[in-house]
Amino acid sequence: MIEDLPALVAAAVSAVATAATTDELRTLEQTHLGKEAAVLQARKQLGDLPKEDRKDAGRAINEAREQIEAAVEQRRTELASSERAAQFDSERLDLSEVVVGERPVGHRHIVTQAWEELEDVFIGMGFRVAEGPQVETDWHNFDALNIPPGHPARDGFDTIYVDHGESGSTLLRTHTSPVQIRTMLAQEPPIHVIAPGRVFRRDTADATHMPVFHQIEGLVIDRNISLADLAGTIEAFTTAYFGSGFSSRLRPNHFPFTEPSAEFDIQRPDGSWLELGGCGMVHPHVLRAGGVDPEEWSAFAFGFGIDRLALMKFGVDDLRELFTNDIRFLSQF
Ligand code: DAH
């Protein structure tokens, strides 16, 4: 059998080289290198050989085994890389694929559409757009707006505080009204601005509430501004935005940052009323907090939600639809 080693090795090496899969190779490895393999069985004959020949024969058997092992290893490497390549190929995603012909085109979200239309209407009336941060100080959001610590109006705003600075000093703005303060501190009157933006309250999401929503604020500071200017501005806005069949009214209300304060409603052509927002003559405390002298200047302000307008305009009945970003919903508008 020892004389047969070169032939055994040659047969094993050529069998191994043609193994088509790693499974097949494993079987061949068992046949040619396992306990029952001819090459290893040859060891058993060593004892029958004359002593002086045993060493050479032993070495020949080891070499034969090593040659077969090397062939198996080489084939295993080849198969592993080709099997991996086949797997990559089958799992491949063609990211270079291009849509030919008509390409789907996106559009602005319906809240953005309402927001931009509101901006257009107010810009047409002579307003400029002002901005403020969404992460706001407690002072800008409350104190400066005549809502000191402990004021019951604070309870009305389910405030989300931010863990930054002194406890309770930083929050997500609960309304766009702090932009009034920031604008007064940054610009000299006369001021005619609107401030659309995102606001936050600790609300559970349902059809009419979301913890994140949008408001638009208005602020006019000039000499001899009266409640009549406020009412006229609201009325002009109503017909410009909703159409000529719509009108507005003010109803007495209370806000800490305005005195007097009112709620304003819009009347639809069918006679029904829609409650839109709050407004009033800016409280002297608020003007002073913004560095504006209430003896010299007077001001009015208003604020209302944008999302409800978008819902109404597009005939949507659940506020949550605006935030799910479901393309099947959004692509309808
Ligand atoms: N900031 C008020 C809110 O979020 C809305 C509001 C009321 C804004 C009266 C005003 C205003 O500017 O004058 O509920």
PDB file of C-alpha atoms and ligand atoms in Angstrom, residues 145 147 157 174-178 180 199 201 213 215-219 230 254-264 277-282 300-305, ligand 1:
ATOM      1  CA  LEU A 145     -45.351  88.193  28.276  1.00  0.00           C
ATOM      2  CA  ILE A 147     -46.999  85.628  32.914  1.00  0.00           C
ATOM      3  CA  PHE A 157     -49.722  75.784  28.679  1.00  0.00           C
ATOM      4  CA  THR A 174     -45.568  76.804  23.949  1.00  0.00           C
ATOM      5  CA  HIS A 175     -46.635  79.558  21.525  1.00  0.00           C
ATOM      6  CA  THR A 176     -45.146  81.942  18.979  1.00  0.00           C
ATOM      7  CA  SER A 177     -45.739  84.946  21.275  1.00  0.00           C
ATOM      8  CA  PRO A 178     -42.112  85.028  22.568  1.00  0.00           C
ATOM      9  CA  GLN A 180     -42.931  89.417  19.900  1.00  0.00           C
ATOM     10  CA  VAL A 199     -44.760  75.193  18.974  1.00  0.00           C
ATOM     11  CA  ARG A 201     -47.214  71.330  24.383  1.00  0.00           C
ATOM     12  CA  PHE A 213     -48.215  72.110  16.058  1.00  0.00           C
ATOM     13  CA  GLN A 215     -48.955  78.960  15.019  1.00  0.00           C
ATOM     14  CA  ILE A 216     -48.651  82.327  13.381  1.00  0.00           C
ATOM     15  CA  GLU A 217     -48.181  85.434  15.494  1.00  0.00           C
ATOM     16  CA  GLY A 218     -48.763  89.015  14.425  1.00  0.00           C
ATOM     17  CA  LEU A 219     -47.388  92.181  16.030  1.00  0.00           C
ATOM     18  CA  LEU A 230     -56.654  95.443  15.057  1.00  0.00           C
ATOM     19  CA  HIS A 254     -58.570  87.394  28.491  1.00  0.00           C
ATOM     20  CA  PHE A 255     -54.873  86.929  27.818  1.00  0.00           C
ATOM     21  CA  PRO A 256     -52.164  88.140  30.205  1.00  0.00           C
ATOM     22  CA  PHE A 257     -50.168  89.722  27.374  1.00  0.00           C
ATOM     23  CA  THR A 258     -52.965  91.890  25.973  1.00  0.00           C
ATOM     24  CA  GLU A 259     -55.354  94.425  27.482  1.00  0.00           C
ATOM     25  CA  PRO A 260     -58.054  94.499  26.269  1.00  0.00           C
ATOM     26  CA  SER A 261     -58.023  90.976  24.831  1.00  0.00           C
ATOM     27  CA  ALA A 262     -60.320  89.268  22.385  1.00  0.00           C
ATOM     28  CA  GLU A 263     -60.909  86.022  20.615  1.00  0.00           C
ATOM     29  CA  PHE A 264     -61.489  86.337  16.882  1.00  0.00           C
ATOM     30  CA  GLY A 277     -57.335  82.720  17.559  1.00  0.00           C
ATOM     31  CA  GLY A 278     -56.588  85.335  20.161  1.00  0.00           C
ATOM     32  CA  CYS A 279     -55.672  89.000  19.893  1.00  0.00           C
ATOM     33  CA  GLY A 280     -55.630  92.282  21.749  1.00  0.00           C
ATOM     34  CA  MET A 281     -53.792  95.487  22.521  1.00  0.00           C
ATOM     35  CA  VAL A 282     -50.302  94.619  23.743  1.00  0.00           C
ATOM     36  CA  PHE A 300     -51.733  95.119  18.895  1.00  0.00           C
ATOM     37  CA  ALA A 301     -50.986  91.430  18.544  1.00  0.00           C
ATOM     38  CA  PHE A 302     -52.757  88.308  17.414  1.00  0.00           C
ATOM     39  CA  GLY A 303     -52.007  84.597  17.195  1.00  0.00           C
ATOM     40  CA  PHE A 304     -53.684  81.523  15.763  1.00  0.00           C
ATOM     41  CA  GLY A 305     -53.038  77.931  14.761  1.00  0.00           C
TER      42      GLY A 305
HETATM   43  N1  DAH B   1     -50.263  82.926  22.456  1.00  0.00           N
HETATM   44  C1  DAH B   1     -51.677  82.612  22.539  1.00  0.00           C
HETATM   45  C2  DAH B   1     -51.837  81.085  22.612  1.00  0.00           C
HETATM   46  O1  DAH B   1     -50.992  80.405  22.200  1.00  0.00           O
HETATM   47  C3  DAH B   1     -52.428  83.137  21.356  1.00  0.00           C
HETATM   48  C4  DAH B   1     -52.483  84.621  21.350  1.00  0.00           C
HETATM   49  C5  DAH B   1     -53.486  85.296  22.015  1.00  0.00           C
HETATM   50  C6  DAH B   1     -51.497  85.361  20.718  1.00  0.00           C
HETATM   51  C7  DAH B   1     -53.550  86.655  22.035  1.00  0.00           C
HETATM   52  C8  DAH B   1     -51.542  86.755  20.733  1.00  0.00           C
HETATM   53  C9  DAH B   1     -52.600  87.391  21.417  1.00  0.00           C
HETATM   54  O2  DAH B   1     -50.618  87.524  20.145  1.00  0.00           O
HETATM   55  O3  DAH B   1     -52.622  88.738  21.409  1.00  0.00           O
HETATM   56  O4  DAH B   1     -52.832  80.624  23.083  1.00  0.00           O
END
